Short mmCIF file of C-alpha atoms and ligand atoms in Angstrom, two decimals:
data_model
loop_
_atom_site.label_atom_id
_atom_site.label_comp_id
_atom_site.label_asym_id
_atom_site.label_seq_id
_atom_site.Cartn_x
_atom_site.Cartn_y
_atom_site.Cartn_z
CA MET A 165 -2.03 -33.28 0.51
CA SER A 166 -0.68 -30.96 -2.06
CA SER A 167 -1.60 -30.76 -5.80
CA ARG A 168 0.96 -30.13 -8.53
CA PHE A 169 -0.36 -26.53 -8.66
CA GLN A 170 1.21 -23.78 -6.72
CA ALA A 171 0.69 -20.02 -6.57
CA PRO A 172 2.76 -18.41 -9.34
CA LYS A 173 6.32 -17.34 -8.52
CA GLY A 174 6.42 -14.08 -6.56
CA THR A 175 2.75 -14.32 -5.51
CA PHE A 176 1.17 -15.46 -2.34
CA ASP A 177 -2.16 -16.51 -0.83
CA VAL A 178 -3.64 -14.35 1.91
CA LEU A 179 -4.89 -17.02 4.30
CA PRO A 180 -7.56 -16.58 6.89
CA GLY A 181 -4.90 -16.24 9.61
CA ASP A 182 -3.40 -13.22 7.78
CA ALA A 183 -6.70 -11.42 7.39
CA ALA A 184 -6.74 -9.61 10.74
CA GLY A 185 -3.55 -7.73 10.15
CA ARG A 186 -4.64 -6.64 6.70
CA GLU A 187 -8.00 -5.52 7.95
CA LEU A 188 -6.30 -3.43 10.62
CA VAL A 189 -4.07 -1.75 8.06
CA GLU A 190 -6.96 -0.98 5.74
CA ARG A 191 -9.29 0.24 8.47
CA THR A 192 -6.64 2.50 9.90
CA ALA A 193 -5.93 3.93 6.46
CA ARG A 194 -9.64 4.43 5.65
CA GLU A 195 -10.29 6.25 8.86
CA LEU A 196 -7.18 8.44 8.42
CA PHE A 197 -8.08 9.41 4.81
CA ASP A 198 -11.65 9.97 5.75
CA ARG A 199 -10.66 12.48 8.48
CA ALA A 200 -8.33 14.28 6.09
CA GLY A 201 -10.95 14.52 3.34
CA TYR A 202 -9.42 12.07 0.85
CA ALA A 203 -12.04 10.21 -1.21
CA ARG A 204 -11.68 6.60 -2.38
CA ILE A 205 -10.97 5.91 -6.03
CA GLU A 206 -10.67 2.59 -7.82
CA THR A 207 -9.25 2.22 -11.26
CA PRO A 208 -9.03 -1.00 -13.37
CA VAL A 209 -6.33 -3.53 -12.69
CA PHE A 210 -5.18 -3.27 -16.32
CA GLU A 211 -4.73 -0.23 -18.59
CA ASP A 212 -3.41 0.56 -22.06
CA THR A 213 0.25 -0.18 -22.11
CA GLU A 214 0.98 3.22 -23.62
CA LEU A 215 -0.32 4.96 -20.41
CA PHE A 216 2.61 3.49 -18.35
CA ALA A 217 5.17 3.95 -21.13
CA ARG A 218 4.33 7.65 -21.18
CA GLY A 219 3.45 8.17 -17.55
CA VAL A 220 6.04 6.13 -15.71
CA GLY A 221 8.76 6.65 -18.31
CA ALA A 222 10.20 4.41 -21.07
CA SER A 223 13.68 4.32 -19.59
CA THR A 224 12.58 3.11 -16.12
CA ASP A 225 13.16 -0.49 -14.92
CA ILE A 226 9.40 -0.76 -14.49
CA VAL A 227 8.59 -0.08 -18.10
CA ARG A 228 11.73 -1.70 -19.59
CA LYS A 229 11.43 -5.10 -18.00
CA GLU A 230 8.86 -5.40 -15.20
CA MET A 231 5.49 -5.05 -16.75
CA PHE A 232 3.00 -7.85 -17.32
CA THR A 233 1.99 -6.86 -20.79
CA PHE A 234 -0.20 -8.82 -23.18
CA GLU A 235 -2.38 -8.45 -26.12
CA ASP A 236 -6.09 -8.81 -25.66
CA GLN A 237 -8.39 -10.52 -28.11
CA GLY A 238 -8.85 -7.25 -29.96
CA GLY A 239 -5.15 -6.88 -30.58
CA ARG A 240 -4.73 -4.05 -28.07
CA SER A 241 -1.60 -4.03 -25.85
CA VAL A 242 -2.68 -3.95 -22.21
CA THR A 243 -0.64 -4.04 -19.02
CA LEU A 244 -1.40 -5.11 -15.46
CA ARG A 245 -0.91 -1.89 -13.52
CA PRO A 246 2.59 -1.68 -12.01
CA GLU A 247 1.66 1.46 -10.03
CA GLY A 248 -1.36 3.69 -9.34
CA THR A 249 -0.42 7.26 -10.12
CA ALA A 250 -0.57 7.22 -13.92
CA PRO A 251 -3.97 5.47 -13.87
CA ILE A 252 -5.32 8.08 -11.41
CA ALA A 253 -3.95 10.94 -13.50
CA ARG A 254 -5.71 9.30 -16.47
CA ALA A 255 -8.96 9.09 -14.52
CA TYR A 256 -8.64 12.67 -13.36
CA LEU A 257 -8.51 13.86 -16.96
CA GLU A 258 -11.03 11.39 -18.28
CA HIS A 259 -13.68 12.47 -15.73
CA GLY A 260 -13.02 16.19 -15.97
CA MET A 261 -11.92 16.47 -12.36
CA GLN A 262 -10.18 19.73 -13.23
CA LYS A 263 -13.69 21.25 -12.86
CA LEU A 264 -13.87 20.20 -9.18
CA PRO A 265 -12.45 22.34 -6.34
CA GLN A 266 -8.67 21.74 -6.38
CA PRO A 267 -6.80 19.93 -5.21
CA VAL A 268 -8.71 16.74 -5.77
CA LYS A 269 -7.69 14.40 -2.93
CA LEU A 270 -7.92 10.72 -3.60
CA TRP A 271 -6.86 7.46 -1.96
CA TYR A 272 -6.74 3.92 -3.12
CA ALA A 273 -5.81 0.38 -2.14
CA GLY A 274 -5.43 -2.71 -4.21
CA PRO A 275 -3.15 -5.12 -6.09
CA PHE A 276 -0.26 -4.04 -8.33
CA PHE A 277 2.00 -6.16 -10.56
CA ARG A 278 5.70 -6.01 -11.34
CA HIS A 279 7.84 -8.74 -12.81
CA GLU A 280 10.70 -8.33 -10.40
CA ARG A 281 13.07 -10.94 -8.95
CA PRO A 282 11.12 -12.24 -5.99
CA GLN A 283 12.73 -11.91 -2.53
CA ALA A 284 11.69 -11.12 1.03
CA GLY A 285 9.33 -8.13 0.76
CA ARG A 286 9.42 -8.08 -3.04
CA PHE A 287 6.60 -9.80 -4.90
CA ARG A 288 5.16 -9.86 -8.41
CA GLN A 289 1.72 -9.19 -7.15
CA PHE A 290 1.64 -6.96 -4.10
CA ASN A 291 -0.77 -4.50 -2.45
CA GLN A 292 -0.40 -0.81 -2.12
CA LEU A 293 -2.24 1.87 -0.22
CA GLY A 294 -1.85 5.29 -1.77
CA ALA A 295 -2.89 8.92 -1.78
CA GLU A 296 -2.81 11.55 -4.52
CA ALA A 297 -3.60 15.27 -4.29
CA ILE A 298 -4.03 16.73 -7.72
CA GLY A 299 -4.27 20.38 -8.66
CA SER A 300 -2.18 22.37 -6.25
CA ASP A 301 1.44 23.33 -6.14
CA SER A 302 1.39 24.42 -2.51
CA PRO A 303 4.16 23.03 -0.30
CA LEU A 304 1.28 22.49 2.21
CA VAL A 305 0.21 19.56 0.00
CA ASP A 306 3.63 17.96 0.15
CA ALA A 307 3.81 18.42 3.95
CA GLU A 308 0.25 17.20 4.52
CA LEU A 309 0.87 14.03 2.40
CA ILE A 310 4.13 13.16 4.28
CA MET A 311 2.40 13.81 7.65
CA LEU A 312 -0.47 11.49 6.61
CA LEU A 313 1.89 8.65 5.75
CA ASP A 314 3.84 9.32 8.92
CA GLU A 315 0.69 9.15 11.01
CA LEU A 316 -0.43 5.96 9.24
CA LEU A 317 2.84 4.24 9.92
CA GLN A 318 2.94 5.50 13.52
CA THR A 319 -0.60 4.46 14.26
CA LEU A 320 0.20 1.00 12.85
CA GLU A 321 3.30 0.98 15.05
CA VAL A 322 5.66 0.22 12.26
CA PRO A 323 9.00 0.18 14.01
CA ALA A 324 12.40 1.67 13.32
CA LEU A 325 11.18 4.21 10.76
CA ARG A 326 13.36 6.69 8.90
CA LEU A 327 12.12 9.43 6.59
CA LYS A 328 14.33 10.41 3.66
CA LEU A 329 13.62 13.67 1.94
CA GLY A 330 14.97 15.13 -1.29
CA SER A 331 14.08 17.40 -4.21
CA LEU A 332 14.50 16.70 -7.92
CA GLY A 333 13.73 20.23 -8.95
CA SER A 334 11.98 21.06 -12.13
CA PRO A 335 12.63 19.16 -15.44
CA GLU A 336 14.48 22.24 -16.75
CA SER A 337 16.95 22.54 -13.90
CA ARG A 338 17.23 18.77 -13.83
CA ALA A 339 18.16 18.77 -17.53
CA GLU A 340 21.10 21.02 -16.76
CA TYR A 341 22.07 18.96 -13.77
CA ARG A 342 21.83 15.78 -15.89
CA GLU A 343 24.44 17.09 -18.23
CA GLU A 344 26.73 17.82 -15.34
CA LEU A 345 26.08 14.32 -13.89
CA LYS A 346 26.73 12.69 -17.23
CA ALA A 347 30.03 14.40 -17.47
CA PHE A 348 30.85 13.17 -13.95
CA LEU A 349 29.80 9.63 -14.84
CA ARG A 350 31.97 9.64 -17.99
CA GLU A 351 34.93 10.74 -16.03
CA HIS A 352 34.38 7.84 -13.58
CA GLU A 353 33.28 5.24 -16.23
CA ALA A 354 35.92 2.74 -15.22
CA GLU A 355 34.46 2.50 -11.70
CA LEU A 356 30.84 1.98 -12.75
CA ALA A 357 28.77 -1.14 -13.15
CA LYS A 358 27.99 -2.22 -16.64
CA ASP A 359 24.22 -1.44 -16.49
CA VAL A 360 24.99 2.01 -15.11
CA ARG A 361 27.51 2.69 -17.82
CA GLU A 362 25.07 1.65 -20.47
CA ARG A 363 22.48 4.12 -19.23
CA ILE A 364 24.64 7.18 -18.72
CA ASP A 365 22.87 8.97 -21.54
CA GLU A 366 19.41 7.51 -21.06
CA ASN A 367 18.99 7.79 -17.31
CA PRO A 368 22.10 9.02 -15.39
CA LEU A 369 20.18 9.59 -12.18
CA ARG A 370 19.60 5.92 -11.72
CA ALA A 371 23.32 5.55 -10.99
CA PHE A 372 22.44 6.68 -7.46
CA ASP A 373 20.23 3.58 -7.09
CA SER A 374 22.92 1.08 -7.96
CA LYS A 375 23.78 -1.63 -5.51
CA ASP A 376 27.14 -2.09 -7.13
CA GLU A 377 29.98 -1.26 -4.70
CA GLY A 378 32.28 0.46 -7.16
CA THR A 379 29.42 2.56 -8.43
CA ARG A 380 28.34 3.49 -4.95
CA ALA A 381 31.85 4.59 -4.01
CA ALA A 382 32.07 6.74 -7.13
CA MET A 383 28.61 8.21 -6.56
CA ALA A 384 29.50 9.30 -3.05
CA GLU A 385 31.47 12.12 -4.72
CA ALA A 386 28.87 12.97 -7.33
CA PRO A 387 27.08 16.32 -7.35
CA THR A 388 23.44 15.97 -6.25
CA MET A 389 20.37 17.74 -7.49
CA LEU A 390 19.82 19.19 -4.04
CA ASP A 391 22.87 21.35 -4.62
CA ARG A 392 21.52 22.50 -8.04
CA LEU A 393 17.92 23.57 -7.33
CA ASP A 394 16.81 26.79 -9.00
CA GLU A 395 15.46 29.58 -6.87
CA ALA A 396 11.76 28.60 -7.09
CA ASP A 397 12.40 24.96 -6.44
CA ALA A 398 14.77 25.72 -3.54
CA GLU A 399 12.10 27.94 -2.06
CA HIS A 400 9.45 25.27 -2.38
CA PHE A 401 11.70 22.75 -0.76
CA ALA A 402 12.59 25.11 2.09
CA ALA A 403 8.88 25.65 2.73
CA VAL A 404 8.19 21.86 2.81
CA ARG A 405 11.06 21.47 5.30
CA ARG A 406 9.79 24.31 7.48
CA LEU A 407 6.35 22.73 7.64
CA LEU A 408 7.75 19.36 8.55
CA ASP A 409 9.97 20.96 11.20
CA GLN A 410 6.98 22.74 12.67
CA ALA A 411 5.11 19.44 12.78
CA GLY A 412 7.99 17.87 14.65
CA ILE A 413 8.68 15.33 11.87
CA SER A 414 12.32 14.43 11.61
CA TYR A 415 13.93 13.46 8.31
CA GLU A 416 17.26 12.91 6.64
CA LEU A 417 18.08 15.05 3.67
CA ASP A 418 19.07 12.74 0.87
CA GLY A 419 20.30 14.23 -2.37
CA THR A 420 20.58 10.75 -3.94
CA LEU A 421 16.92 9.84 -3.52
CA VAL A 422 15.79 9.46 -7.12
CA ARG A 423 13.09 6.78 -7.01
CA GLY A 424 12.26 4.46 -9.84
CA LEU A 425 9.58 6.46 -11.66
CA ASP A 426 10.32 9.28 -14.12
CA TYR A 427 7.39 11.52 -13.32
CA TYR A 428 8.80 13.06 -10.15
CA THR A 429 9.56 16.79 -9.84
CA ARG A 430 10.50 18.74 -6.79
CA THR A 431 9.81 16.95 -3.48
CA VAL A 432 10.57 13.21 -3.22
CA PHE A 433 10.48 11.13 -0.05
CA ALA A 434 10.68 7.61 1.29
CA PHE A 435 9.94 5.99 4.61
CA GLU A 436 12.25 3.09 5.39
CA SER A 437 12.21 0.59 8.25
CA ASP A 438 15.33 -1.05 9.66
CA GLU A 439 13.06 -4.04 10.49
CA LEU A 440 12.96 -4.89 6.81
CA GLY A 441 15.92 -6.47 4.95
CA ALA A 442 17.15 -5.25 1.56
CA GLN A 443 13.69 -4.07 0.55
CA SER A 444 13.55 -1.53 3.37
CA GLU A 445 11.22 1.03 1.84
CA VAL A 446 7.78 0.88 3.38
CA GLY A 447 6.32 3.69 1.38
CA GLY A 448 7.25 6.76 -0.67
CA GLY A 449 6.25 9.29 -3.21
CA GLY A 450 6.62 12.84 -4.16
CA ARG A 451 5.47 15.64 -6.51
CA TYR A 452 4.69 15.01 -10.14
CA ASP A 453 3.85 18.44 -11.48
CA ARG A 454 4.22 17.49 -15.22
CA LEU A 455 2.55 14.11 -15.37
CA ILE A 456 -1.05 15.30 -16.20
CA GLU A 457 0.35 17.45 -19.02
CA GLN A 458 2.37 14.62 -20.28
CA LEU A 459 -0.76 12.62 -20.56
CA GLY A 460 -2.39 15.31 -22.65
CA GLY A 461 -4.03 17.50 -20.00
CA PRO A 462 -3.49 21.06 -18.92
CA PRO A 463 -0.58 22.00 -16.63
CA THR A 464 -1.67 20.50 -13.31
CA PRO A 465 0.67 20.19 -10.31
CA ALA A 466 0.18 17.11 -8.10
CA ALA A 467 1.76 15.02 -5.35
CA GLY A 468 1.18 11.68 -3.74
CA TRP A 469 2.61 8.52 -2.23
CA ALA A 470 2.06 4.74 -1.97
CA ALA A 471 2.95 2.28 0.76
CA GLY A 472 3.35 -1.49 0.40
CA ILE A 473 0.77 -3.32 2.62
CA GLU A 474 2.97 -6.45 2.73
CA ARG A 475 5.91 -4.34 3.80
CA ILE A 476 3.94 -2.66 6.54
CA LEU A 477 2.78 -6.10 7.82
CA MET A 478 6.31 -7.54 7.64
CA ALA A 479 7.79 -4.59 9.58
CA ARG A 480 5.07 -4.83 12.22
CA GLY A 481 5.60 -8.54 12.55
CA SER A 482 2.45 -9.00 14.56
CA GLU A 483 -1.15 -9.93 14.02
CA GLY A 484 -4.05 -7.55 14.10
CA GLU A 485 -6.40 -7.48 17.08
CA PRO A 486 -7.72 -10.80 18.31
CA ARG A 487 -11.35 -11.53 17.60
CA ALA A 488 -13.60 -10.38 20.38
CA HIS A 489 -16.96 -11.84 21.70
CA ASN A 490 -18.17 -14.83 19.82
CA VAL A 491 -21.17 -17.05 20.39
CA PHE A 492 -21.48 -20.65 19.30
CA VAL A 493 -25.00 -22.11 19.05
CA ALA A 494 -24.85 -25.86 19.70
CA ALA A 495 -27.77 -28.06 18.88
CA VAL A 496 -28.60 -31.70 18.31
CA ASP A 497 -31.53 -33.11 16.38
CA PRO A 498 -34.30 -32.09 16.16
CA GLN A 499 -33.10 -28.60 17.06
CA ARG A 500 -30.42 -28.06 14.42
CA GLU A 501 -32.62 -26.05 12.14
CA ARG A 502 -33.53 -23.73 15.00
CA ALA A 503 -29.79 -23.10 15.51
CA LEU A 504 -29.60 -21.48 12.06
CA ALA A 505 -32.53 -19.21 12.90
CA LEU A 506 -30.93 -18.20 16.19
CA VAL A 507 -27.51 -17.41 14.72
CA THR A 508 -29.27 -15.30 12.05
CA GLU A 509 -31.09 -13.40 14.81
CA LEU A 510 -27.88 -12.89 16.74
CA ARG A 511 -25.94 -11.75 13.68
CA GLN A 512 -28.62 -9.25 12.77
CA ALA A 513 -28.27 -7.86 16.29
CA GLY A 514 -24.50 -7.46 15.64
CA VAL A 515 -23.25 -10.46 17.52
CA ARG A 516 -20.62 -12.74 15.88
CA ALA A 517 -22.28 -16.11 15.98
CA GLU A 518 -21.63 -19.51 14.49
CA LEU A 519 -23.22 -22.95 14.44
CA ASP A 520 -22.21 -26.51 13.72
CA LEU A 521 -22.22 -27.26 10.02
CA ALA A 522 -20.57 -30.67 10.19
CA GLY A 523 -23.07 -32.90 12.03
CA ARG A 524 -20.91 -33.09 15.22
CA GLY A 525 -22.29 -34.52 18.42
CA LEU A 526 -22.82 -32.17 21.41
CA LYS A 527 -19.39 -32.95 22.87
CA GLY A 528 -17.71 -32.38 19.50
CA GLN A 529 -19.59 -29.08 19.17
CA MET A 530 -18.31 -27.88 22.54
CA ARG A 531 -14.74 -28.69 21.55
CA HIS A 532 -15.22 -26.87 18.25
CA ALA A 533 -16.68 -23.83 20.06
CA ASP A 534 -13.55 -23.78 22.22
CA ARG A 535 -11.27 -23.92 19.20
CA LEU A 536 -13.16 -20.97 17.65
CA GLY A 537 -12.49 -19.05 20.84
CA ALA A 538 -16.22 -18.53 21.47
CA ALA A 539 -16.90 -16.64 24.74
CA HIS A 540 -20.34 -18.18 25.08
CA ALA A 541 -22.24 -21.22 23.82
CA VAL A 542 -25.98 -21.45 23.61
CA ILE A 543 -27.05 -25.13 23.77
CA LEU A 544 -30.41 -25.93 22.30
CA ASP A 545 -31.72 -29.03 24.08
CA ALA A 546 -33.88 -31.61 22.43
CA ASP A 547 -36.90 -30.66 24.64
CA GLY A 548 -36.83 -27.11 23.43
CA SER A 549 -35.16 -25.52 26.42
CA ALA A 550 -31.82 -23.72 26.20
CA GLN A 551 -28.64 -23.38 28.22
CA LEU A 552 -26.17 -20.51 28.22
CA ARG A 553 -22.60 -21.65 28.86
CA ASP A 554 -19.69 -19.38 29.75
CA MET A 555 -16.90 -21.03 27.79
CA ARG A 556 -14.13 -19.64 30.00
CA SER A 557 -15.51 -20.62 33.40
CA GLY A 558 -17.59 -23.64 32.23
CA GLU A 559 -20.55 -22.19 34.21
CA GLN A 560 -23.88 -23.10 32.67
CA ARG A 561 -27.48 -22.10 33.39
CA GLU A 562 -30.88 -22.33 31.73
CA ILE A 563 -31.89 -19.33 29.69
CA ASP A 564 -35.17 -18.19 28.11
CA LEU A 565 -34.72 -18.68 24.33
CA ALA A 566 -36.72 -15.54 23.66
CA LYS A 567 -34.18 -13.49 25.67
CA VAL A 568 -30.96 -14.99 24.29
CA THR A 569 -30.31 -12.26 21.76
CA GLU A 570 -31.15 -9.52 24.24
CA GLU A 571 -28.86 -10.98 26.87
CA LEU A 572 -25.94 -11.57 24.51
CA THR A 573 -26.08 -8.19 22.93
CA ALA A 574 -26.06 -6.56 26.36
CA ARG A 575 -22.64 -8.08 27.05
P1 HAM B 207 6.93 2.87 -5.55
O1 HAM B 207 8.00 3.40 -4.65
O2 HAM B 207 7.32 2.23 -6.77
O3 HAM B 207 5.95 4.13 -5.79
O4 HAM B 207 6.03 1.90 -4.67
C1 HAM B 207 5.46 2.28 -3.46
C2 HAM B 207 5.61 1.20 -2.41
O5 HAM B 207 5.08 -0.02 -2.89
C3 HAM B 207 7.07 0.84 -2.09
O6 HAM B 207 7.55 1.77 -1.13
C4 HAM B 207 6.95 -0.56 -1.53
O7 HAM B 207 6.51 -0.47 -0.16
C5 HAM B 207 5.76 -1.09 -2.34
N1 HAM B 207 6.30 -1.98 -3.44
C6 HAM B 207 6.76 -1.58 -4.59
N2 HAM B 207 7.21 -2.64 -5.32
C7 HAM B 207 6.96 -3.78 -4.57
C8 HAM B 207 7.02 -5.16 -4.78
N3 HAM B 207 7.51 -5.72 -5.94
N4 HAM B 207 6.66 -6.02 -3.73
C9 HAM B 207 6.19 -5.47 -2.64
N5 HAM B 207 5.97 -4.21 -2.41
C10 HAM B 207 6.33 -3.32 -3.34
C11 HAM B 207 4.86 4.10 -6.58
O8 HAM B 207 4.31 3.05 -6.91
C12 HAM B 207 4.24 5.45 -6.82
N6 HAM B 207 3.03 5.25 -7.61
C13 HAM B 207 4.01 6.16 -5.50
C14 HAM B 207 3.42 7.54 -5.73
C15 HAM B 207 2.12 7.91 -5.60
N7 HAM B 207 4.16 8.64 -6.13
C16 HAM B 207 3.29 9.68 -6.24
N8 HAM B 207 2.09 9.22 -5.94
#
């Protein structure tokens, strides 16, 4: 039976069968961040539109055409968050976190919204896990963040991973480089795709992101920012590389890694998995040393990353851990009400326990217990006695009701 309603284009339902994998990802991340001293932060699902226009950049695809923007009843323009960094930078300033010991290390997980063309691994509502370290320009921060994402993906056994590493330098050296790149693009205008040509002035770096073959061929010869870093940026990048080398993390240098957000400075990185199709990026991020200032705060260096939970799950291609140890309490009248009391007692003792809620007969309840994968069933007989049944072997024996919880928690 299906109704005429369906989940909106580019969205999906997380069904009970998908829950285990998600829980595993979230738990693994929570434990990892906790050990590394990153604290959880949650910001609203929508923000003032202006925050993203300023923070993410008016010339980016995200701001130009991918935001879910609407006017609220008070006539304010609000936008469903397309990413988490600008909101966290906003929260950092709004709550005076400059006064805390720096850097402030934060992590988050939740839904994000981009009006993109849906395809495998690309949705209009998707979930990200992310980390931000705000208030330090040390290359140790860049390295620690990359190592955390690496560890997360390794622990979750995401296969066929590649790390791409680049540096975008400072806005000043990038401005110089942009002029050089613009000149290069104008020289090769005939070979470029229309949308790249149209944005030569506005955003020449995005030419490196083009999927168009002619553009790609031309860009293979283009100068990259990596060759044009100033001394301080080159030193920072060398330090990050040294730290990654010392940690035994391998990476490919990629001078064409520009990423789709305008706030990046210096280090940028992306983890890709060959297990994914066209949308191969599992997670990525970088430094954004000017963002806080751009939002009206004091100069505050920062770095971070975000990973797509759906992309992690797709690349893993497997479920989370199977459910362990489960008790089904079966009962027929007049014992049904006691079954509820017993499962409550078991649950309070930490045992996963269920009872029949659909008026099944005893046979039906045993079949149901089997389907649920219960390891044991407790059968409450009409005369007040109880049986403990091992669902795997079928072995069954009488048990003292007063000792059921004690016995089952011991297992
Ligand atoms: P991003 O690269 O735009 O970065 O997104 C991070 C990750 O989110 C991607 O690597 C991808 O796995 C996932 N993702 C993005 N768009 C979609 C989509 N439409 N469907 C499914 N998954 C998607 C950021 O958002 C930055 N805020 C990361 C960052 C944090 N940089 C510094 N700090």
